XYZ file of C-alpha atoms in Angstrom:
700
model
C 28.016 13.970 16.893
C 26.916 11.414 13.887
C 29.916 8.754 14.731
C 28.772 8.676 18.486
C 25.543 7.935 16.752
C 26.276 5.086 15.319
C 27.855 3.542 18.258
C 27.045 -0.054 17.933
C 23.217 -0.151 20.705
C 24.603 -2.896 22.974
C 27.762 -0.397 23.889
C 24.776 2.463 26.181
C 25.419 1.883 28.906
C 22.318 -1.251 30.572
C 22.347 -2.528 27.136
C 25.265 -5.252 26.308
C 25.077 -7.904 24.257
C 22.421 -9.859 25.285
C 19.661 -6.581 24.971
C 22.162 -5.464 21.956
C 20.634 -8.537 20.270
C 17.395 -8.982 21.075
C 17.259 -5.379 20.485
C 18.884 -5.862 16.118
C 16.547 -9.092 16.167
C 13.411 -7.501 17.579
C 13.359 -4.305 16.274
C 15.813 -3.261 13.973
C 17.472 -1.244 16.448
C 21.388 -1.474 16.166
C 23.146 1.797 16.786
C 22.385 4.491 18.902
C 20.821 6.509 16.030
C 18.216 3.135 15.077
C 16.401 4.163 19.025
C 16.820 7.170 18.658
C 14.380 7.001 16.138
C 12.181 3.868 17.431
C 9.176 6.866 18.127
C 6.311 6.074 21.007
C 3.502 4.553 19.367
C 1.037 6.492 22.214
C 1.466 8.845 24.974
C 0.086 8.259 28.986
C -0.749 10.977 31.320
C 1.650 9.720 34.744
C 0.472 13.258 36.394
C -2.203 11.827 38.567
C -1.739 9.129 41.204
C -4.999 7.829 42.461
C -6.077 6.181 45.766
C -7.269 2.400 46.256
C -10.857 4.021 47.016
C -10.742 5.733 44.120
C -10.837 3.049 41.680
C -14.726 2.236 40.631
C -14.325 3.040 37.245
C -11.195 5.077 36.155
C -8.824 4.899 32.949
C -7.561 1.401 31.569
C -4.208 2.003 32.682
C -3.642 4.581 36.454
C -0.662 4.814 38.632
C -1.037 4.527 42.815
C 1.705 5.321 45.590
C 1.926 2.503 48.084
C 3.738 -0.532 49.561
C 3.996 -4.130 49.435
C 3.367 -5.471 53.013
C 2.866 -9.501 52.083
C 4.776 -12.015 49.074
C 3.474 -14.986 48.540
C 2.863 -17.776 45.610
C -0.401 -19.123 45.060
C -1.550 -22.987 42.717
C -3.688 -22.703 40.362
C -4.836 -25.365 37.470
C -2.184 -24.804 35.692
C 1.620 -23.335 37.472
C 1.674 -20.768 39.958
C 0.963 -17.138 40.237
C 2.727 -14.904 42.176
C 0.368 -12.447 44.696
C 1.819 -9.275 46.483
C -0.976 -7.510 48.475
C -0.411 -3.780 47.716
C -1.944 -1.112 50.474
C -1.518 2.810 51.092
C -4.127 4.688 53.340
C -7.319 4.383 51.367
C -7.309 0.104 51.084
C -5.383 -2.728 50.159
C -5.169 -4.527 46.010
C -3.052 -7.538 44.769
C -0.524 -7.360 42.076
C -0.460 -10.773 40.545
C 2.450 -11.969 37.654
C 2.172 -15.282 36.016
C 5.883 -16.001 34.758
C 9.519 -14.839 35.599
C 8.208 -14.810 38.858
C 11.995 -15.760 41.200
C 13.247 -12.711 39.217
C 10.408 -10.546 40.092
C 10.047 -11.990 43.766
C 13.696 -11.232 44.573
C 13.258 -7.588 43.360
C 10.256 -7.298 45.165
C 10.759 -4.992 48.968
C 9.024 -5.303 51.141
C 7.634 -2.144 53.341
C 9.224 0.337 50.754
C 7.445 3.672 49.451
C 6.881 2.422 45.756
C 5.300 3.746 42.834
C 2.957 1.133 41.009
C 1.414 1.811 37.166
C -0.400 -0.847 34.599
C -4.027 -1.850 34.394
C -7.080 -2.798 36.521
C -9.094 -5.028 36.973
C -11.841 -5.642 39.993
C -13.272 -9.371 41.115
C -15.465 -9.469 44.107
C -14.568 -6.290 45.192
C -11.096 -6.743 45.005
C -8.793 -4.264 42.541
C -6.522 -6.016 40.801
C -2.958 -4.957 38.725
C -1.479 -7.619 36.343
C 2.074 -7.708 36.061
C 2.949 -3.740 37.033
C 5.587 -1.333 35.709
C 7.225 -0.734 39.862
C 9.705 1.853 40.739
C 11.235 2.726 44.168
C 9.401 5.869 45.550
C 13.359 7.796 45.469
C 13.918 6.849 42.550
C 10.298 7.463 40.620
C 11.106 11.738 40.567
C 14.698 10.992 39.753
C 13.955 9.757 36.103
C 13.512 12.788 32.629
C 10.063 13.383 34.209
C 7.533 14.041 31.104
C 3.915 14.903 31.940
C 2.858 12.586 29.116
C 4.983 9.295 29.118
C 6.399 7.418 25.987
C 4.310 3.531 25.301
C 6.824 2.041 22.919
C 5.856 -0.183 19.549
C 7.327 -3.687 21.557
C 7.132 -7.253 20.741
C 6.034 -10.282 23.017
C 9.385 -12.034 22.843
C 11.134 -8.175 24.682
C 7.929 -8.193 26.716
C 8.821 -11.552 27.904
C 12.263 -10.318 28.366
C 11.658 -8.634 31.054
C 12.044 -5.286 27.837
C 9.175 -3.584 28.968
C 8.222 0.017 28.063
C 9.688 1.545 30.612
C 13.033 -0.382 29.485
C 13.054 1.256 26.467
C 12.338 4.407 28.016
C 15.071 4.127 30.463
C 17.478 3.299 27.283
C 16.167 6.344 26.027
C 17.203 8.724 28.462
C 20.237 7.151 29.195
C 20.929 7.887 25.204
C 20.119 11.410 25.397
C 22.279 11.566 28.536
C 25.434 10.230 26.397
C 24.721 13.299 23.770
C 23.451 15.409 25.688
C 21.102 15.807 23.005
C 23.703 17.470 20.756
C 21.958 16.855 17.435
C 22.977 17.888 14.321
C 20.106 20.141 12.164
C 19.499 18.680 8.910
C 17.176 21.458 7.389
C 17.918 24.814 6.466
C 17.866 28.110 8.135
C 15.301 29.298 6.071
C 12.907 26.644 5.821
C 12.278 25.958 9.591
C 12.180 29.807 10.486
C 9.536 30.068 7.347
C 7.296 27.172 8.220
C 8.299 27.911 12.332
C 9.312 24.411 12.510
C 10.760 23.364 15.858
C 14.825 22.794 15.637
C 16.027 18.736 15.562
C 17.125 18.716 19.346
C 13.751 20.216 20.354
C 11.826 17.794 18.654
C 13.695 15.007 19.406
C 13.953 15.400 23.051
C 9.692 16.249 23.248
C 8.875 13.526 20.373
C 10.387 11.358 23.732
C 9.719 13.020 26.948
C 7.261 16.014 25.706
C 6.779 18.492 27.968
C 3.369 18.955 27.276
C 0.886 18.474 24.717
C 1.343 21.063 22.220
C 5.404 20.616 22.938
C 4.377 17.179 21.469
C 2.171 18.006 18.317
C 5.026 20.891 17.522
C 7.698 17.368 17.178
C 5.769 15.035 15.937
C 4.798 17.552 12.905
C 8.375 18.752 12.816
C 9.114 15.459 12.674
C 7.006 14.264 9.956
C 7.464 17.346 7.720
C 11.002 16.252 7.407
C 10.686 12.487 7.285
C 8.202 12.999 3.831
C 10.742 16.286 2.835
C 13.301 14.233 2.519
C 11.355 11.353 0.543
C 10.016 14.284 -1.748
C 14.243 15.531 -2.789
C 14.576 12.450 -3.072
C 12.057 11.298 -5.760
C 11.930 14.932 -7.414
C 16.021 14.211 -7.627
C 15.445 11.066 -9.369
C 13.224 12.494 -11.873
C 15.223 16.040 -12.889
C 18.665 12.701 -12.987
C 16.075 11.049 -15.168
C 15.438 14.040 -18.016
C 19.143 15.561 -17.717
C 21.113 11.944 -17.437
C 18.910 9.282 -19.622
C 18.651 10.250 -22.552
C 16.098 8.949 -25.176
C 15.662 8.702 -28.741
C 13.488 11.930 -29.987
C 10.702 11.312 -31.479
C 10.928 14.595 -34.096
C 8.211 13.021 -36.514
C 4.725 12.980 -36.639
C 4.145 10.631 -39.267
C 2.663 8.601 -41.837
C 1.224 5.911 -39.406
C 0.157 8.562 -36.527
C -1.519 11.663 -39.144
C -3.846 8.501 -41.271
C -4.609 6.588 -38.444
C -6.105 9.829 -36.494
C -7.672 11.520 -39.789
C -9.323 8.265 -41.022
C -9.618 5.667 -38.467
C -9.955 6.623 -35.433
C -12.831 4.061 -34.730
C -14.686 7.439 -32.369
C -14.460 10.688 -31.315
C -11.562 10.991 -28.932
C -12.707 12.900 -25.230
C -10.646 15.947 -24.127
C -8.839 14.093 -21.020
C -7.882 11.169 -23.825
C -6.313 13.950 -26.254
C -4.811 15.652 -23.075
C -2.850 12.567 -22.644
C -1.599 11.779 -25.971
C -0.715 15.752 -26.196
C 1.662 15.306 -22.665
C 2.936 11.779 -24.102
C 4.172 12.977 -27.629
C 5.488 15.729 -25.870
C 8.098 12.988 -23.749
C 8.637 11.321 -26.582
C 9.769 14.730 -28.752
C 12.328 15.061 -25.948
C 16.190 13.526 -25.831
C 15.626 13.000 -22.537
C 13.687 8.957 -21.453
C 9.474 9.696 -21.111
C 9.180 7.070 -17.784
C 5.129 8.394 -17.418
C 2.503 6.644 -15.339
C -0.718 6.703 -17.099
C -4.062 6.116 -15.063
C -6.696 6.121 -15.990
C -10.429 4.501 -14.418
C -12.192 1.313 -15.419
C -13.629 1.148 -19.483
C -11.727 5.449 -20.191
C -10.040 4.203 -23.138
C -6.199 4.270 -21.998
C -5.580 1.111 -24.756
C -6.107 3.828 -28.152
C -3.808 6.104 -26.148
C -0.993 3.697 -25.575
C -1.941 2.792 -30.029
C -1.333 5.782 -31.106
C 1.709 5.870 -28.848
C 3.531 2.708 -30.217
C 2.817 5.068 -33.733
C 4.725 7.670 -33.008
C 7.132 5.101 -31.773
C 6.491 3.495 -35.292
C 6.941 6.850 -37.617
C 10.948 7.707 -35.894
C 11.384 3.548 -37.056
C 11.209 2.347 -33.911
C 9.324 -0.755 -32.504
C 6.867 -0.612 -28.889
C 6.744 -3.223 -27.039
C 3.235 -3.294 -24.095
C 3.540 -5.922 -21.407
C 0.434 -7.219 -20.101
C 0.162 -9.496 -15.919
C -1.776 -12.815 -17.551
C -2.086 -13.920 -20.404
C -5.679 -13.041 -20.469
C -4.883 -9.762 -20.538
C -2.038 -9.794 -23.184
C -4.772 -11.675 -26.291
C -7.295 -9.019 -24.981
C -4.504 -6.451 -25.959
C -4.357 -7.739 -29.018
C -7.444 -8.418 -30.366
C -8.075 -5.083 -29.863
C -4.762 -3.482 -31.426
C -5.075 -5.422 -34.359
C -8.800 -3.908 -34.410
C -7.261 -0.843 -34.428
C -3.787 -1.243 -36.747
C -6.682 -3.807 -39.065
C -6.525 -0.756 -42.454
C -2.518 0.279 -41.696
C -0.707 -1.999 -42.982
C 2.004 -3.164 -38.759
C 2.951 -6.253 -38.520
C 1.710 -6.986 -34.849
C 2.476 -10.432 -32.344
C 2.054 -11.523 -29.508
C 4.498 -13.779 -27.219
C 2.918 -15.379 -23.884
C 3.974 -18.934 -22.287
C 1.521 -20.924 -24.339
C 3.559 -19.649 -27.372
C 4.618 -22.225 -29.540
C 8.275 -22.758 -30.519
C 7.616 -23.421 -34.106
C 6.294 -19.862 -33.911
C 8.475 -18.098 -30.903
C 12.023 -18.714 -33.384
C 9.860 -16.481 -35.942
C 9.514 -14.071 -33.548
C 12.496 -13.696 -32.237
C 14.185 -13.241 -35.435
C 11.307 -11.041 -36.602
C 11.782 -8.206 -34.103
C 15.666 -8.673 -34.144
C 15.707 -8.085 -38.463
C 13.316 -4.768 -37.494
C 9.866 -6.381 -39.351
C 7.982 -6.937 -36.444
C 6.549 -3.751 -35.348
C 5.126 -4.017 -32.072
C 5.067 -7.086 -30.242
C 2.468 -7.937 -26.888
C 3.056 -10.004 -24.533
C 3.427 -11.811 -20.629
C 6.222 -11.823 -18.716
C 7.814 -13.222 -21.405
C 8.947 -10.448 -23.093
C 11.571 -10.362 -20.549
C 13.913 -13.984 -21.785
C 17.704 -13.640 -22.784
C 16.032 -14.843 -26.493
C 13.911 -11.837 -26.769
C 16.202 -9.287 -28.960
C 14.578 -6.461 -30.830
C 16.402 -4.608 -33.262
C 15.573 -0.264 -31.648
C 12.582 -0.673 -29.172
C 12.137 2.704 -28.631
C 8.269 2.417 -26.774
C 7.920 -0.020 -23.705
C 4.294 0.077 -21.949
C 3.876 -1.664 -19.526
C 0.034 -2.279 -18.142
C -1.099 -2.763 -14.399
C 2.564 -2.459 -13.795
C 2.018 -3.251 -9.711
C 1.669 -6.549 -10.748
C 5.882 -6.797 -11.917
C 8.856 -6.435 -9.479
C 11.127 -3.840 -9.748
C 13.963 -6.648 -11.158
C 11.287 -7.366 -13.578
C 11.513 -4.182 -15.062
C 14.470 -2.918 -15.559
C 15.199 -6.155 -17.762
C 12.981 -4.732 -20.447
C 14.678 -1.232 -20.574
C 18.572 -3.596 -20.481
C 17.291 -4.710 -23.380
C 18.395 -1.474 -25.757
C 21.839 -0.009 -25.395
C 19.617 3.537 -25.014
C 16.344 2.776 -23.142
C 13.448 3.011 -24.221
C 10.323 5.964 -23.691
C 7.824 4.176 -20.759
C 5.188 4.582 -20.266
C 3.123 2.689 -17.194
C -0.558 2.023 -17.245
C -2.730 1.517 -14.382
C -6.683 0.673 -13.928
C -5.994 0.793 -10.490
C -7.061 4.407 -9.568
C -4.049 5.390 -6.779
C -4.716 7.934 -4.408
C -2.862 11.257 -5.317
C -1.140 11.050 -1.947
C -0.085 7.604 -2.592
C 0.536 8.409 -6.381
C 2.583 10.750 -4.698
C 4.818 9.012 -2.559
C 4.925 5.723 -4.913
C 5.403 7.276 -7.895
C 6.998 10.851 -7.318
C 9.879 10.346 -9.514
C 7.226 9.455 -13.294
C 4.779 12.210 -13.867
C 1.273 11.260 -14.053
C -1.494 12.046 -16.616
C -5.234 11.015 -15.981
C -7.666 9.906 -17.612
C -11.312 11.422 -16.253
C -13.217 10.797 -17.838
C -15.018 8.436 -19.741
C -15.885 7.939 -23.660
C -19.501 9.800 -24.436
C -22.434 7.805 -24.427
C -21.513 5.739 -21.829
C -23.795 4.516 -18.875
C -22.832 4.834 -15.638
C -23.750 1.324 -13.573
C -26.320 0.678 -11.312
C -24.560 -0.556 -8.451
C -26.726 -2.347 -5.497
C -26.493 -4.200 -2.200
C -28.124 -7.373 -1.603
C -28.562 -10.384 1.593
C -28.155 -13.858 0.532
C -31.772 -14.043 0.721
C -33.328 -12.012 -1.767
C -31.656 -14.435 -3.606
C -34.809 -15.260 -6.033
C -35.264 -11.528 -6.827
C -31.631 -11.252 -7.962
C -32.436 -14.600 -10.304
C -35.561 -13.014 -11.526
C -33.990 -10.451 -12.902
C -31.293 -12.075 -14.528
C -33.760 -14.216 -16.106
C -35.301 -11.406 -17.325
C -31.823 -9.605 -18.588
C -30.882 -12.203 -20.657
C -34.442 -12.753 -22.237
C -33.313 -9.050 -23.656
C -29.924 -10.509 -25.042
C -28.102 -9.623 -22.356
C -24.774 -11.454 -20.662
C -23.688 -12.035 -17.004
C -21.161 -12.836 -15.523
C -20.822 -13.931 -11.382
C -17.863 -13.768 -9.778
C -16.871 -16.289 -6.451
C -13.957 -15.520 -4.681
C -12.688 -18.767 -4.066
C -12.376 -22.352 -6.176
C -12.109 -25.018 -3.841
C -13.668 -25.132 -0.494
C -11.830 -23.961 3.033
C -12.880 -24.979 5.890
C -12.193 -22.515 7.564
C -14.668 -20.359 5.121
C -18.460 -21.411 4.687
C -18.600 -19.289 1.498
C -19.720 -21.100 -1.459
C -17.104 -22.157 -3.825
C -16.815 -21.647 -7.153
C -17.550 -25.455 -7.986
C -21.127 -25.194 -5.733
C -21.804 -21.852 -6.669
C -21.450 -23.280 -10.347
C -23.539 -26.377 -9.792
C -26.766 -24.394 -8.785
C -26.857 -22.063 -10.707
C -26.529 -25.046 -13.756
C -30.422 -26.660 -12.192
C -31.381 -22.927 -12.118
C -30.281 -22.429 -15.296
C -30.645 -25.491 -17.510
C -30.286 -26.518 -20.946
C -30.652 -26.194 -23.329
C -32.234 -22.498 -22.808
C -29.412 -21.246 -21.078
C -25.862 -22.200 -21.432
C -22.818 -21.462 -18.891
C -19.361 -20.897 -18.951
C -16.655 -21.163 -16.037
C -13.409 -19.499 -16.235
C -10.842 -19.860 -13.108
C -7.109 -19.654 -12.277
C -6.295 -23.211 -12.195
C -7.408 -24.000 -15.906
C -5.199 -23.908 -18.990
C -4.976 -21.874 -20.695
C -6.051 -23.239 -23.850
C -9.588 -24.213 -21.835
C -9.457 -20.788 -20.289
C -8.881 -19.031 -23.929
C -11.857 -21.339 -25.599
C -14.282 -20.319 -22.429
C -13.704 -17.104 -22.937
C -14.031 -17.114 -26.649
C -17.655 -18.895 -26.603
C -18.495 -16.081 -23.760
C -17.444 -13.286 -26.060
C -19.127 -14.911 -29.172
C -22.778 -14.794 -27.508
C -22.520 -19.008 -27.038
C -23.229 -18.930 -23.540
C -25.047 -16.089 -21.488
C -23.760 -16.988 -18.009
C -19.768 -16.630 -17.114
C -19.394 -18.245 -13.923
C -15.289 -17.166 -13.077
C -13.430 -16.455 -9.801
C -11.656 -12.918 -10.120
C -9.386 -14.233 -13.285
C -12.093 -11.654 -14.872
C -11.061 -8.881 -12.628
C -8.802 -6.641 -15.376
C -9.147 -5.844 -18.929
C -11.567 -8.932 -20.426
C -14.417 -6.517 -22.624
C -17.768 -7.821 -23.175
C -19.981 -4.975 -24.713
C -22.487 -7.502 -24.600
C -22.015 -7.776 -21.171
C -24.912 -6.190 -18.655
C -24.904 -8.055 -15.231
C -21.786 -8.138 -13.091
C -23.169 -10.557 -9.592
C -20.034 -10.440 -7.316
C -20.675 -13.386 -4.370
C -19.713 -13.151 -0.518
C -18.940 -9.381 -2.078
C -17.407 -8.790 1.533
C -14.507 -11.166 1.402
C -12.974 -8.544 -1.937
C -10.958 -5.065 -0.751
C -13.151 -2.000 -3.181
C -10.496 -1.925 -5.326
C -10.994 -5.291 -6.490
C -14.930 -4.566 -6.558
C -14.118 -1.383 -8.579
C -12.362 -3.368 -11.099
C -14.488 -6.101 -11.299
C -17.708 -3.596 -11.671
C -15.236 -2.517 -14.374
C -16.279 -5.323 -16.745
C -19.785 -4.505 -17.407
C -20.935 -0.951 -18.983
C -19.054 -0.914 -21.633
C -21.821 -0.531 -24.397
C -24.198 1.718 -24.470
C -27.122 -0.831 -22.099
C -27.625 0.846 -18.660
C -25.233 -2.106 -16.622
C -25.821 -3.469 -13.245
C -23.568 -4.695 -10.709
C -25.177 -6.745 -7.213
C -23.147 -7.551 -4.899
C -24.582 -10.162 -2.276
C -23.574 -10.356 1.205
C -24.322 -12.558 4.016
C -25.958 -10.962 7.197
C -23.750 -10.800 8.770
C -20.886 -7.602 7.853
C -18.809 -5.983 10.120
C -18.147 -1.848 9.925
C -15.864 -2.157 7.265
C -17.618 -4.218 4.939
C -20.323 -2.074 5.566
C -18.527 1.090 4.876
C -17.327 -1.009 1.250
C -20.797 -1.813 0.343
C -22.027 1.279 1.356
C -19.435 3.730 -1.310
C -19.591 1.627 -3.830
C -23.637 1.751 -4.026
C -22.498 5.806 -3.646
C -19.854 6.224 -6.409
C -18.652 5.416 -9.497
C -15.613 7.125 -9.121
C -12.601 5.081 -8.802
C -10.357 7.928 -6.824
C -12.744 8.818 -4.351
C -13.054 4.593 -4.052
C -9.455 4.335 -3.833
C -8.800 7.434 -1.306
C -11.979 5.150 1.057
C -9.571 2.357 0.714
C -6.844 2.979 1.946
C -7.681 4.731 4.868
C -9.942 1.293 5.639
C -6.582 -0.353 4.426
C -3.206 1.920 4.593
C -0.768 1.641 1.867
C 1.021 -0.873 2.274
C -2.048 -3.910 1.835
C -3.083 -1.369 -1.127
C -0.124 -1.472 -3.665
C 0.305 -5.615 -3.116
C 3.221 -7.511 -2.539
C 5.153 -6.477 -5.037
C 5.969 -3.037 -3.762
C 5.849 -4.020 -0.143
C 8.356 -2.816 2.152
C 7.970 0.518 0.155
C 6.097 2.981 2.979
C 7.703 1.409 5.804
C 7.626 5.168 7.625
C 9.080 5.527 10.519
C 6.648 8.649 12.139
C 4.326 10.261 8.746
C 1.699 8.412 7.457
C 0.470 8.661 3.614
C -3.544 8.953 5.250
C -3.606 10.049 8.219
C -0.859 13.536 6.988
C -1.957 14.249 3.115
C -1.832 18.113 4.001
C 2.289 18.187 5.432
C 2.604 15.445 2.314
C 1.435 18.262 0.846
C 3.689 21.352 2.085
C 6.725 18.999 2.427
C 6.108 18.413 -1.684
C 5.968 22.203 -2.277
C 9.020 22.891 -0.104
C 11.026 20.211 -1.980
C 9.974 21.402 -5.628
C 11.008 24.955 -4.737
C 14.199 24.024 -3.142
C 15.630 21.797 -5.748
C 14.445 24.784 -8.947
C 16.477 26.912 -6.573
C 19.890 25.103 -6.179
C 19.332 20.996 -7.613
C 22.708 19.652 -6.086
C 22.355 21.489 -2.869
C 25.489 23.304 -3.505
C 24.712 26.761 -2.254
C 26.574 26.683 1.717
C 23.084 27.720 3.091
C 22.497 24.094 1.781
C 25.043 22.313 3.527
C 23.173 20.084 6.293
C 20.943 19.228 4.063
C 23.075 17.862 1.713
C 24.747 15.261 4.544
C 21.482 14.130 5.642
C 20.788 13.170 2.056
C 23.401 11.445 0.679
C 23.025 10.088 3.851
C 19.892 8.461 3.943
C 20.802 7.852 0.445
C 22.865 4.952 1.002
C 19.758 3.055 3.871
C 18.144 0.816 1.875
C 15.131 2.353 2.672
C 11.438 3.412 0.750
C 13.574 5.160 -2.187
C 15.315 1.646 -3.513
C 12.247 0.361 -4.228
C 10.518 2.692 -6.773
C 10.423 2.242 -10.225
């Protein structure tokens, strides 16, 4: 059967080379099996036939039985339209076409019973249906009819070239006739009976031609489960293979660096969550398999100290460590933070970014190769071929979704034995997404904030309240606090009338004049040296207000800054708003986040503002964000292409995903190589899927 499914699509009766070419280009349908997996995105109830006189307030799409008694061309301002008069025993209406006149006119027959289907509109008490689907009544009952008719996802090009949803449905009928619905089962029998699943054969038939609503629901469940189940099998297998096959360095020593720091130099008591995560990392690094762990922690939860203590474990075992960050600002921040933690420990730490001087680079390269440099912090500059280590034992990547897959793997290739890997993110990833995107990583979560931190108070204010907001800022500055004001754009864009940064900077300078107030400015188009100068002035308290774009989104740490004002907050996504809010609340004082918007808000924007005001929990916010934006947007461009699922939906099918992961775990524990006789079909399907460029080839 599988051979038949590999037949090129143009060989299907009714397709041919031209249509085959269109299906390939527009929908990626190359073979019979691609067409079978082109699932409908909705269904229409075609059991009911309307009469013309019943058309008053009917649903959007209706079907009628009648005949055409007249056809004419009507001139209009631009071009022509083709109009046919359609009648049944209760009245008459018009069918209209604005395109494809010639072949439509040739295909219409007068006084022959037909079934029409489409959307109706009424003008001057005359009902009109534009571009209806038409079928001879004699043919209408021959096809594979089902009460619920599938509507297939399409493109404008296909519709214009006459490949409507009905044409796709006809192709599908032909495919079922040719293959006689002999689709081989992919799941083990015991799993089908345990979960009371429909067979593969029944599910495929009922997804395209549902016999009832119940059959459709069961078919959808079966196919969604299968899709998610195979993804989980792949991810968990990858994790198992890495643990057994990819050798890492076993860090057996917990030595002087770690103990000295832990006993004598810890700047504050670790939270229970931090202790738990350090223990998980110590266990991983103590094994000879490569660690591959994702460390999730909300903004300000203390990931840096966990990263530092992990580095000390590498140093205790005679290895080097590196930390790679996506921007220079963030790399510098880590550099200062780690230097501060390491100041009494006699550790050599350096930073390498695009703006490191050539003379300095030479020194760094040599020190890395002879092992005298213990820890290197850097940006993409660490990936250059010139950067070679004596023995890299731990690679930490911050905000990893900003790096492509190839970039990350470059770092592992700098050693014969790959280093342990710790991936850190302050972007909380909802559990379902983490299981799908990072299912091959072990996940640690720091889910409590350090003691003494007060929750940030968030309020939403309209532009009309600006005077009150400015008064509040003056009061905070009078108490010795500092303020961030963030804008979404740098230069004015004609399409958007949002206040851009420069305008904002000028009006704030007027409202907060020198010498009483000093203002810094920071944006992406500035030279790195200028950015550092401005950042330094703000950090040292020489300026009261920092006007910036989202450059400051990640990792900037100024404990004295207590107010974050986000202008045109409706322009930002939830996770970005949450990241920006995390720039304040780093000291012991009460901090505030003020979301400024215009009065015109879409319902999604309103949901975002309400969510921000109601909770500080990053994971809760990420769940709402996932519902609003969907998985593709959430992970950004680097990971795009990751979640092009055919039928399942990570957000809506969360429960099915949990079942799929549980079942995949259970199966692999019992038979990891899938070699038992009852897993033969599963293994075949698994191998075939693994060869495809689908989700798993994008994952870390």
